[in-house]
Coordinates of C-alpha atoms and ligand atoms in Angstrom, one line a residue:
X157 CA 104.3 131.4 65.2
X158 CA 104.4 129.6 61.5
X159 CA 104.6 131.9 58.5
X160 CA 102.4 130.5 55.7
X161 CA 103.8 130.4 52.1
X162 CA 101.3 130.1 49.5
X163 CA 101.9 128.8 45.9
X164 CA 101.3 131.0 43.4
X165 CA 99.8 130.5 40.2
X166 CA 102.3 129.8 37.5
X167 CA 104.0 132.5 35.4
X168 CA 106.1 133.9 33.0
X169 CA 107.7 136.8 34.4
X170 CA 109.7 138.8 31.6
X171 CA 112.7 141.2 33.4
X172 CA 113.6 143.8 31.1
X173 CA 116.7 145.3 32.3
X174 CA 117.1 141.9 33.4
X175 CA 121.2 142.2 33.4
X176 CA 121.0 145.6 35.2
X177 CA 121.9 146.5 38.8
X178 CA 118.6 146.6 40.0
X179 CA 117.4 143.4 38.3
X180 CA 121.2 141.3 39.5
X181 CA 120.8 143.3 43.5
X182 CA 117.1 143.1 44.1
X183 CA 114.6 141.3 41.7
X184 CA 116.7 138.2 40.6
X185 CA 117.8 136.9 44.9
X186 CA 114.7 137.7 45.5
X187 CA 112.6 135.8 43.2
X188 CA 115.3 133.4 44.0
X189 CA 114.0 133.6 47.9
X190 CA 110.4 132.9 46.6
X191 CA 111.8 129.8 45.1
X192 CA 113.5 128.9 48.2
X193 CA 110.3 129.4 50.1
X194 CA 108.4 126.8 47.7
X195 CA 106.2 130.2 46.9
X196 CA 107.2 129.3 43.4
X197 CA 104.9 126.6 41.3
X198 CA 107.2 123.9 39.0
X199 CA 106.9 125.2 35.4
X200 CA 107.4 128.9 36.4
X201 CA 109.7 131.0 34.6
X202 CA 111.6 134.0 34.2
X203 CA 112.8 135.5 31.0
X204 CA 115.8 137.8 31.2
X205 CA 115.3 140.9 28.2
X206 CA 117.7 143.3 28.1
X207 CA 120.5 144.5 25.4
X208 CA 123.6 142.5 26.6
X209 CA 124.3 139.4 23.9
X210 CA 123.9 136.3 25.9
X211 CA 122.1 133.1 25.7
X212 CA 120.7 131.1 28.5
X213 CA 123.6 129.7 30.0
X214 CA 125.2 132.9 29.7
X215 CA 121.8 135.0 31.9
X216 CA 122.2 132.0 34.3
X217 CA 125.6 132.5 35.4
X218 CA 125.1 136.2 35.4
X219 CA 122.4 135.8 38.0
X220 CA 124.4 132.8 39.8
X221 CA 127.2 135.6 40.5
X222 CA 124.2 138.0 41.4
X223 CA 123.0 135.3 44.1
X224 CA 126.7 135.0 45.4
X225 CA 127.3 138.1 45.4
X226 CA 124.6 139.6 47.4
X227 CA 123.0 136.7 49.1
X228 CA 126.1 135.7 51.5
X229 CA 126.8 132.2 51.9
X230 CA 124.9 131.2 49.0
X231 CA 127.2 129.6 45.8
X232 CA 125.8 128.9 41.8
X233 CA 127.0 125.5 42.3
X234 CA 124.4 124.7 45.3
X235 CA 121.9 121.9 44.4
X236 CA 119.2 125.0 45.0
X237 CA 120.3 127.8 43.0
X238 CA 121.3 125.1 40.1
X239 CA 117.6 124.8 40.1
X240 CA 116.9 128.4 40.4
X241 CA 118.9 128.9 37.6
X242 CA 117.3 126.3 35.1
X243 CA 114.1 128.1 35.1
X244 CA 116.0 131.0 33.5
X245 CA 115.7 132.5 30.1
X246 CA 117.2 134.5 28.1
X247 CA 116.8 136.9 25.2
X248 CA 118.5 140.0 23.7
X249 CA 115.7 142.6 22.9
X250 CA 116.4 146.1 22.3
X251 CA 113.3 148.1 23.4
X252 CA 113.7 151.2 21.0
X253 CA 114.4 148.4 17.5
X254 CA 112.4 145.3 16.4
X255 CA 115.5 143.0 16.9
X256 CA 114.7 140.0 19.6
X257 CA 110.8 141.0 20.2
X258 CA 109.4 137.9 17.9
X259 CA 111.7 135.6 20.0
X260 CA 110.2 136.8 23.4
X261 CA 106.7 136.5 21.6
X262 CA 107.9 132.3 20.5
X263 CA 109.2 132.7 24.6
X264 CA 105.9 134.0 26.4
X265 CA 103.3 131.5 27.2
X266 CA 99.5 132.6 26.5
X267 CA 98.2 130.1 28.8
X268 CA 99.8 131.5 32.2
X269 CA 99.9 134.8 34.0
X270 CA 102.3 137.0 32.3
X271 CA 104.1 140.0 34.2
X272 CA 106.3 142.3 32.5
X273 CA 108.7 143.7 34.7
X274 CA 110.4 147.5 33.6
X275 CA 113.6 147.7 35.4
X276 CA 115.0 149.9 32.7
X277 CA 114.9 153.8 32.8
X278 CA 111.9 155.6 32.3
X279 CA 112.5 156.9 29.2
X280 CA 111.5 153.5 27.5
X281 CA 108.7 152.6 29.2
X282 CA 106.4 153.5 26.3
X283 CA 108.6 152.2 23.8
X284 CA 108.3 148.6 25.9
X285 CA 104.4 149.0 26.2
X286 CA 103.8 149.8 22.7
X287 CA 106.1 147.1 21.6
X288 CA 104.3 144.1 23.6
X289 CA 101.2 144.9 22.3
X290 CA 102.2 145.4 18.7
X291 CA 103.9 141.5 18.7
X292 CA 100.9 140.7 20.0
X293 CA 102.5 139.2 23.7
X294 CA 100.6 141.4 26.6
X295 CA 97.6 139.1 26.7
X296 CA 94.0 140.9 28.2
X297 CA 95.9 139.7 31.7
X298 CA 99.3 140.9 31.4
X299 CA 100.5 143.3 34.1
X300 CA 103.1 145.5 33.9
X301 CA 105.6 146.6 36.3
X302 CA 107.2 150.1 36.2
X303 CA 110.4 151.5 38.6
X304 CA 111.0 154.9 40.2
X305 CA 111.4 157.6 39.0
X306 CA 108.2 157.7 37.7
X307 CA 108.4 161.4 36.1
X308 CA 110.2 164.6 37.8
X309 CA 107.1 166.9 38.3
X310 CA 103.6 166.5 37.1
X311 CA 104.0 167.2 33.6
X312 CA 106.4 164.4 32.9
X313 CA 104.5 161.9 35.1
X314 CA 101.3 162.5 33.0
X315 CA 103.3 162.0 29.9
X316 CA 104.5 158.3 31.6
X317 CA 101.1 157.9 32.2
X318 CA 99.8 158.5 28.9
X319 CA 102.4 156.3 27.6
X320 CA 101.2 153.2 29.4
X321 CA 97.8 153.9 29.1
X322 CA 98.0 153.9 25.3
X323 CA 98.9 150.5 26.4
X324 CA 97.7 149.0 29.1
X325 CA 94.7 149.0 31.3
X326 CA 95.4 150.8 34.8
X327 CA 94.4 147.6 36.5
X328 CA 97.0 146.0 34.7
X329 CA 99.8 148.6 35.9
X330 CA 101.9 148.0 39.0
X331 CA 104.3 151.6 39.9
X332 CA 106.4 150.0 42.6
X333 CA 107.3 152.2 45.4
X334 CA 109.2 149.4 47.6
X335 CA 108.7 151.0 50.7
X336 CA 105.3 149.5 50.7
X337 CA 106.4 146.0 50.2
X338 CA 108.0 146.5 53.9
X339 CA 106.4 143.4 56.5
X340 CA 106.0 147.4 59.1
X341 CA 104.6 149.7 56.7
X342 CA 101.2 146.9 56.1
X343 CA 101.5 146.0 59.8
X344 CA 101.0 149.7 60.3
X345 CA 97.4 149.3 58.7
X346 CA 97.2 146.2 60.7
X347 CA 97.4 148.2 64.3
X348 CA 95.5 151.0 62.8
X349 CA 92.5 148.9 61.8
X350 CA 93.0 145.2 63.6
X351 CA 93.0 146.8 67.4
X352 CA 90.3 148.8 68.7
X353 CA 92.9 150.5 71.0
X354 CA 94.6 153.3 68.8
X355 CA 92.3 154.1 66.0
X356 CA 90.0 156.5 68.0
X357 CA 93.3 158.2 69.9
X358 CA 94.3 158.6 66.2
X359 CA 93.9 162.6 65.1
X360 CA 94.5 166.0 66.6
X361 CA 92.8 165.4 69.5
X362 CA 95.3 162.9 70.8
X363 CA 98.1 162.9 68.4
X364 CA 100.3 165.9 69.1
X365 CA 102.7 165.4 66.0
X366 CA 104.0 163.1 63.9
X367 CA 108.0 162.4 62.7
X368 CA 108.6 160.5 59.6
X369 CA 112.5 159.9 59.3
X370 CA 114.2 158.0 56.3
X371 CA 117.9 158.7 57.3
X372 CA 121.1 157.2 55.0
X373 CA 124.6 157.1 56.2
X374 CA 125.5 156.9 52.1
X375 CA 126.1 159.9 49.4
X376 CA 125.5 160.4 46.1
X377 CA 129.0 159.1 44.9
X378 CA 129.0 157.1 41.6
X379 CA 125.6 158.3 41.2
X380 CA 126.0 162.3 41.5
X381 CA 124.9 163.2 38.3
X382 CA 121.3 161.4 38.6
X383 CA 120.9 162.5 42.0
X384 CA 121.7 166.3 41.5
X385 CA 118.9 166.3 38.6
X386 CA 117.0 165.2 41.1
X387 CA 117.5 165.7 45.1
X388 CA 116.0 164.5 48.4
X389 CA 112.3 165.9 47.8
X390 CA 112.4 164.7 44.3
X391 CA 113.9 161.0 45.4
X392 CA 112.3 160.5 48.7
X393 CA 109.9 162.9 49.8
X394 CA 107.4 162.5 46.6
X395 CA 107.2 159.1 46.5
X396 CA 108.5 157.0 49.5
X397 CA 107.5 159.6 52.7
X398 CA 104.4 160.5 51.4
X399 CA 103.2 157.3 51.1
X400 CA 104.3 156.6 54.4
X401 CA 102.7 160.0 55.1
X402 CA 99.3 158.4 53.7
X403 CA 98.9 155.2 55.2
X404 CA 99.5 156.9 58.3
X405 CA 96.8 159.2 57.7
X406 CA 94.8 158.2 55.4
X407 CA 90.9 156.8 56.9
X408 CA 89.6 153.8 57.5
X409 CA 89.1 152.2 53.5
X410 CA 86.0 150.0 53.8
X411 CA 87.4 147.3 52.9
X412 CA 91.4 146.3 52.4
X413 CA 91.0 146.2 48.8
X414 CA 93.4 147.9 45.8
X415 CA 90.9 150.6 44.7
X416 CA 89.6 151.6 48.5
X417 CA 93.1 151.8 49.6
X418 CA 94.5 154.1 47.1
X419 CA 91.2 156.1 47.1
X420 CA 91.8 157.2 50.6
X421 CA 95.8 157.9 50.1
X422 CA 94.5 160.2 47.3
X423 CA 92.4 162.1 49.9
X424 CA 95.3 162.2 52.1
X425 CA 97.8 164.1 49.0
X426 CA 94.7 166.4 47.9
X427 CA 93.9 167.1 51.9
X428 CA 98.0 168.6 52.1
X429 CA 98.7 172.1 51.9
X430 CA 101.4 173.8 50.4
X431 CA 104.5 174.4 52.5
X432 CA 105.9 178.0 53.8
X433 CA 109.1 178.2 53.1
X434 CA 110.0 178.9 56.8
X435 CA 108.6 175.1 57.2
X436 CA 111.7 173.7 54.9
X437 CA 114.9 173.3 55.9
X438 CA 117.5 171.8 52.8
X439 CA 120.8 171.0 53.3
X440 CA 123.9 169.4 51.6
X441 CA 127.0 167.7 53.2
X442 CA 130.3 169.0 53.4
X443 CA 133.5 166.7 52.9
X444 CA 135.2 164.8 56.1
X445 CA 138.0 162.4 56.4
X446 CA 135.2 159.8 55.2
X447 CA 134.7 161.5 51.9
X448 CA 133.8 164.3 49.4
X449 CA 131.1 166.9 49.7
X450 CA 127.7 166.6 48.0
X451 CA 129.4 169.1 45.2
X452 CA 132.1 167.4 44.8
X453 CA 130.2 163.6 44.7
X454 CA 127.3 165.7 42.3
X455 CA 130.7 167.0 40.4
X456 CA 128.7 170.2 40.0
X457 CA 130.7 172.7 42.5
X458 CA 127.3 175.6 41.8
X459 CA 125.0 172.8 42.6
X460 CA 122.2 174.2 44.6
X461 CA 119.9 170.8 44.6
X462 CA 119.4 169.3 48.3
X463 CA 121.2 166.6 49.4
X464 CA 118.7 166.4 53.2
X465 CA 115.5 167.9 53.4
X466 CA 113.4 168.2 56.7
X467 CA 109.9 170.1 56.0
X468 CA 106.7 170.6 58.0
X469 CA 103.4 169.4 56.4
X470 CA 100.2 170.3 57.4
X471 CA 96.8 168.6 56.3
X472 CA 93.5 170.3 56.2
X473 CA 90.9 167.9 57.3
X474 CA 88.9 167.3 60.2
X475 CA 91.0 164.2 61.4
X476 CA 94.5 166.3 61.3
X477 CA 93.4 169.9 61.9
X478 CA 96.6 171.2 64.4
X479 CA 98.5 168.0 64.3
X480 CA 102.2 168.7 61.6
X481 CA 103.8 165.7 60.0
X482 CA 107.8 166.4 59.9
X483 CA 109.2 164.6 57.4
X484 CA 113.1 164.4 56.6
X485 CA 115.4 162.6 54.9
X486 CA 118.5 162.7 54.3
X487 CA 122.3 161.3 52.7
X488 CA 125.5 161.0 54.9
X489 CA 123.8 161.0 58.3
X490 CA 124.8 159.7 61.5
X491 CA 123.2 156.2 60.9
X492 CA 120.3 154.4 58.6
X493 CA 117.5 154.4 60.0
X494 CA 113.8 154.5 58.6
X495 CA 110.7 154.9 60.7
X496 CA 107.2 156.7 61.3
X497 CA 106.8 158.1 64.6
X498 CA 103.6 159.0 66.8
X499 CA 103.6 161.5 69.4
X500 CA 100.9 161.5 71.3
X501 CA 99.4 164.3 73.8
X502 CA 100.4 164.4 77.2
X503 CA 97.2 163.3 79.4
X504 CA 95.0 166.8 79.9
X505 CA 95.5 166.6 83.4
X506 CA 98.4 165.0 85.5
X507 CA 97.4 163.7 89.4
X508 CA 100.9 163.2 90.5
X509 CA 103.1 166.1 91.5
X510 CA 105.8 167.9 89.7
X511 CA 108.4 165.6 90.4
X512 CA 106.4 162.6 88.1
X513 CA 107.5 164.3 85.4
X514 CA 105.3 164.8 82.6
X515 CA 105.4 162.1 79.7
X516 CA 103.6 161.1 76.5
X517 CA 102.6 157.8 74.8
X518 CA 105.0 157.7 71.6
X519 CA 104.5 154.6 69.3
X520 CA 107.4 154.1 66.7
X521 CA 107.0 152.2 63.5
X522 CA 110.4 151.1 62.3
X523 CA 111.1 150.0 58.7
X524 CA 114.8 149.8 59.1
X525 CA 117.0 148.7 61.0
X526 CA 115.2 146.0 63.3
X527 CA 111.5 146.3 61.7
X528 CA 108.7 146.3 64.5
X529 CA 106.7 148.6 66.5
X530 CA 107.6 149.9 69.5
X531 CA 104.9 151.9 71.8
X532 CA 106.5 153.7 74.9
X533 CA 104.0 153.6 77.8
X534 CA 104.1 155.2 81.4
X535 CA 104.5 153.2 84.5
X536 CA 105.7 153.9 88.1
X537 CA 109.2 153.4 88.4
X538 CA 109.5 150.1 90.7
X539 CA 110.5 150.4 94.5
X540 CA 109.8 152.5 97.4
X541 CA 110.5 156.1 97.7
X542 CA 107.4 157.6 96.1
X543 CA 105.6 157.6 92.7
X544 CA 108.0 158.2 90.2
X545 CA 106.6 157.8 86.3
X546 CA 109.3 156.2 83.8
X547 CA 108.6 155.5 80.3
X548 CA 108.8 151.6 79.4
X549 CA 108.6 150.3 75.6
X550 CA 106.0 147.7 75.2
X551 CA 108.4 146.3 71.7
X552 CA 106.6 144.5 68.9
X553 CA 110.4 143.9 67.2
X554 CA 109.2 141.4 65.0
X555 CA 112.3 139.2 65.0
X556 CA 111.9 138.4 68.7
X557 CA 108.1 138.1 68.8
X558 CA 108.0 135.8 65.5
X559 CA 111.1 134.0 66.4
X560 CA 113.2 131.9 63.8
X561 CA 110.2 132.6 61.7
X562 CA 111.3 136.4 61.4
X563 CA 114.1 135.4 59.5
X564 CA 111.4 134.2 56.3
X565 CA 109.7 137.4 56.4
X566 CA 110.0 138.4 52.5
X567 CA 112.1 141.6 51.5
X568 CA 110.0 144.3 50.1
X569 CA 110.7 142.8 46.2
X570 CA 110.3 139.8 47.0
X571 CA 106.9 140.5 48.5
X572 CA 105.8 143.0 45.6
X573 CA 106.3 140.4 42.9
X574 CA 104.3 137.5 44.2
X575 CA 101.7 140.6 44.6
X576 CA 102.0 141.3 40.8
X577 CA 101.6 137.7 39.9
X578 CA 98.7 137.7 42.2
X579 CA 97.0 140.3 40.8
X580 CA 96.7 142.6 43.7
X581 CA 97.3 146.1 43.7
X582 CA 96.7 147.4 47.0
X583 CA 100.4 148.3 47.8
X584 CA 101.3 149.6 44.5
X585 CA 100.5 153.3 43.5
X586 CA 97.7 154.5 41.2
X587 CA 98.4 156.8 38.4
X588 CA 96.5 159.8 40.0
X589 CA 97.9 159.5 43.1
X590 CA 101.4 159.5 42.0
X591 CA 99.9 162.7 39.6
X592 CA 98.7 164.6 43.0
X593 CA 101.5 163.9 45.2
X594 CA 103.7 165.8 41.8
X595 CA 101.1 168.5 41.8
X596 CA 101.8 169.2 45.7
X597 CA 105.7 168.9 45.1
X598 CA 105.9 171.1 42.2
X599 CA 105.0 174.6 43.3
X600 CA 107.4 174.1 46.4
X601 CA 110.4 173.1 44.1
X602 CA 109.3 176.0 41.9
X603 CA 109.2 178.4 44.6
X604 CA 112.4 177.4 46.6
X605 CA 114.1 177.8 42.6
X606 CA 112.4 181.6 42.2
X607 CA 113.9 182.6 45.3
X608 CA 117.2 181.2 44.7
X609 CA 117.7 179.3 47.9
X610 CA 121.0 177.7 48.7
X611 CA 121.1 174.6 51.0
X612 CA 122.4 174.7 54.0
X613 CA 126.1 172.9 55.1
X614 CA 126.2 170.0 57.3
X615 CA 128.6 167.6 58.5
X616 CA 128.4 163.9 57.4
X617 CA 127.5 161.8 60.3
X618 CA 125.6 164.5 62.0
X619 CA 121.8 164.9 61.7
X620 CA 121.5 167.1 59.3
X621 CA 122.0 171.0 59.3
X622 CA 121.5 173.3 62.5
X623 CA 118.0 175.0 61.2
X624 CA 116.5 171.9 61.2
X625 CA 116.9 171.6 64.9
X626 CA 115.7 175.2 65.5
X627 CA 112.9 174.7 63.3
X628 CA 111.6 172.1 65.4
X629 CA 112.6 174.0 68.6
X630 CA 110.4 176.7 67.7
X631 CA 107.9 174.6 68.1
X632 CA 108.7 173.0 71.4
X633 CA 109.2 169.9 70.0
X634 CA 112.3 167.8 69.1
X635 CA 113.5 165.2 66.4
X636 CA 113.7 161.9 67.4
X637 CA 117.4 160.6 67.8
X638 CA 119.1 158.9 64.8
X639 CA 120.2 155.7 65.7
X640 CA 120.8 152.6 64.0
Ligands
NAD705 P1 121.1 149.7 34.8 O1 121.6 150.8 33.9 O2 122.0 149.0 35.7 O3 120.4 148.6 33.8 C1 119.6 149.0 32.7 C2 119.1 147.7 32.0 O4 118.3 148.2 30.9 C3 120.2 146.9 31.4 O5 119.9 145.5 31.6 C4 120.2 147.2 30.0 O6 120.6 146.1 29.1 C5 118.8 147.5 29.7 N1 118.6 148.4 28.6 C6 119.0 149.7 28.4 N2 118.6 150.2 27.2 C7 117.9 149.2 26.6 C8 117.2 149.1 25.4 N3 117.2 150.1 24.5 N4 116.6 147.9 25.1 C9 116.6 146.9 26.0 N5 117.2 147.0 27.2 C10 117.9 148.1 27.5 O7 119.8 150.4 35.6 P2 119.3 149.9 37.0 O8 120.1 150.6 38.1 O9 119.1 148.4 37.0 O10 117.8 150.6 37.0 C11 116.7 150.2 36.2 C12 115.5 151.0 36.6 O11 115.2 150.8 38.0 C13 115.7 152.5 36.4 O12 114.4 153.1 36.0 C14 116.1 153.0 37.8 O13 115.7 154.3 38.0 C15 115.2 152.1 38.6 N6 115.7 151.9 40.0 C16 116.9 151.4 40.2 C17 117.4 151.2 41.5 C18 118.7 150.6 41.8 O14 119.0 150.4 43.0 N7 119.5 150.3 40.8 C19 116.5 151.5 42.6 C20 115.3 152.0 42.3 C21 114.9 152.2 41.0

């Protein structure tokens, strides 16, 4: 199978933050794959902005190290990354001052499509909106590109939002959530709506549950004090499950365009109800030979903010009526491991005898490790001796059915930013969606805070705590195994 690349049109593309972690781990190797791929046209640039001192030459060997250092077996002095590296720029800007923003404005070319990427913290994103449009460089076309966090409940996310607005069209906003840059999480809208086969088995008639797992074997070390502002349902379950949770449940938009997309993920938040507090398990990890506890890491021994969360969700609307989401996520777990999982009824009537066994379709949408799709089908267990049923994986794993060519597929980043120089949307989020998914997550933080509740302890390299288990047992049903 041959992947296409497709040139995009040329751009500037201005980093701010461009000397940061994020910008030197992510944005910078893999703009740097685009180039490889021949994705990127001749005179394209990229302007490095952020408050470090340096000069061009200075940015380019920054970001040489930056390809070195996280893209193995590559080296600043290769023939390729020299030529990477030329179409770098440089300038000092500070976003809160005047100092370095007329240079950008010499530096920006009107005549090309101009993207403004945010990778600073949130509290300057206004400052950075306000500021390109006062020097005049965010033409009509300009988009702008804004990182997580975006706000920590609903009244700081409007604020955020305010702030760009006074800006900047919402067309010409792009809130990344990279989990929708993944090659499974669009493929997932691909089986949904490409194959007549699952789409009408897909609600509560058919669908018994569904388990969305992000799992990390990391902690919160080096970054405890973020994190313990934060926690597991502000960092993951608010932005990157519950958009997994909407594409999985959202309808069919009628057409695969930006705006119908995000329209029916909205309906998907707004459909959620709010969560008992039965339905929530939150836990934080205790030290082991391997490390410290969540305290410890958080340096805040009377932390009570959630270092795994597992929770029920339920959706009121004809297509999910009776059918829970389990989501959970969690740090210092037994491996890393990301997927969306679909459990689907046992048939309403079995024709073999006891012995068969009784079994259920399951079709597994992994994001990490090993992305593909994976649907478990019933077959009679080959040989004599009776009909005996045995579950068999019919396995999508897209580096054996694509081949070498898996190996080009772009990472989530990579993929997000040719989609902002694009001009498409669809797979970023919408300022009212990221709005009602806060509305939904406030009043459960807020009532988990009145009552006072203390996470529960669990062991690193475990699954997570013991309630989390029982709270699925209850229900007769059980978490899929962490593996990697
Ligand atoms: P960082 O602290 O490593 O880098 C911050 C960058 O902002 C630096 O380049 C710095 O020079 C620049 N900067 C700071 N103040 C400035 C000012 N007044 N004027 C101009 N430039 C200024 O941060 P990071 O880890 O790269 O994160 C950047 C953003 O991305 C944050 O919003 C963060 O939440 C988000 N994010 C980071 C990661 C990650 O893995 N690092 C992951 C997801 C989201």
């Amino acid at each position: 199978m041959v992947s296409r690349t497709i040139p995009v049109d040329t751009f500037d593309l201005v980093i701010f933050g461009g000397t940061g972690d994020l910008a030197r781990r992510k944005i910078l190797p893999g703009l740097y794959r685009r180039f490889v791929a021949g994705q990127m046209p001749e005179d394209a640039r990229i302007i490095g902005a952020a408050r470090s001192d340096l000069d061009d030459a200075g940015f380019r060997d920054m970001v040489g190290d930056a390809i070195a250092e996280f893209m193995p077996g590559q080296s600043k002095t290769d023939k390729t990354v020299k030529q990477f590296l030329s179409r770098l720029h440089y300038t000092a800007i500070d976003a809160r001052g005047e100092a370095g923003w007329s240079n950008l404005a010499k530096l920006v070319r009107k005549d090309v499509v101009s993207a403004f990427y945010f990778s600073v913290g949130p509290g300057l994103f206004g400052d950075l909106a306000s500021r390109l449009q006062k020097h005049g460089i965010a033409q009509e076309n300009a988009r702008i590109v804004v990182e997580k966090p975006f706000g920590r409940d609903l009244a700081s996310a409007k604020e955020l939002n305010g702030a760009l607005a006074a800006s900047f069209e919402e067309h010409q906003i792009y809130r990344i959530d990279h989990y929708l840059g993944k090659e499974t999480v669009q493929n997932l809208m691909a089986v949904r709506f490409a194959n007549v086969l699952f789409e009408p088995l897909w609600n509560a008639q058919y669908i018994d549950h569904v388990q969305i797992t992000v799992a990390e074997t990391v902690g919160v070390g080096g970054r405890g004090g973020y994190y313990d502002k934060s926690g597991a349902m502000r960092d993951m379950v608010q932005n990157h499950l519950m958009q997994l949770l909407c594409l999985t449940a959202m309808e069919p938009p009628a057409r695969f365009e930006p705006d119908a997309v995000r329209d029916e993920k909205l309906k998907v938040i707004r459909a959620l109800d709010p969560v008992e507090a039965d339905d929530i398990v939150r836990g934080q990890y205790v030290a082991d030979e391997n490390g410290p506890s969540y305290v410890e890491d958080a340096e805040n021994q009377d932390s009570l903010t959630e270092s795994y969360i597992a929770m029920k969700v339920k959706l009121s609307n004809w297509r999910w009526n009776g059918t829970p989401f389990y989501l959970r996520t969690g740090k210092r777990l037994k491996a890393r491991m990301s997927e969306i999982v679909v459990h689907f009824k046992e048939t309403p009537h079995s024709i073999f005898d006891e012995d068969a066994g009784s079994h259920a379709n399951v079709l597994s949408i992994r994001l990490q490790p090993d992305e593909g799709i994976d649907l478990r089908v019933t077959i009679k267990e080959p040989g004599p001796g009776g009909m005996r049923l045995v579950d068999v994986p019919l396995d999508m794993t897209f580096a054996d059915a694509l081949g070498p060519e898996a190996e080009d597929i772009p990472d989530a980043y990579e993929r997000l930013i040719m989609d902002v120089i694009r001009g498409n949307q669809t797979l970023f989020m919408r300022g009212d969606e990221v709005e009602a998914a806060w509305a939904w997550t406030d009043p459960i933080i807020a009532a988990w805070k009145a009552r006072g509740d203390r996470p529960k302890p669990y062991e690193p390299g475990t699954t997570g705590p013991e309630d989390a288990l029982m709270m699925m047992h209850r229900e007769h049903r059980r978490w899929r195994e962490i593996k990697a």
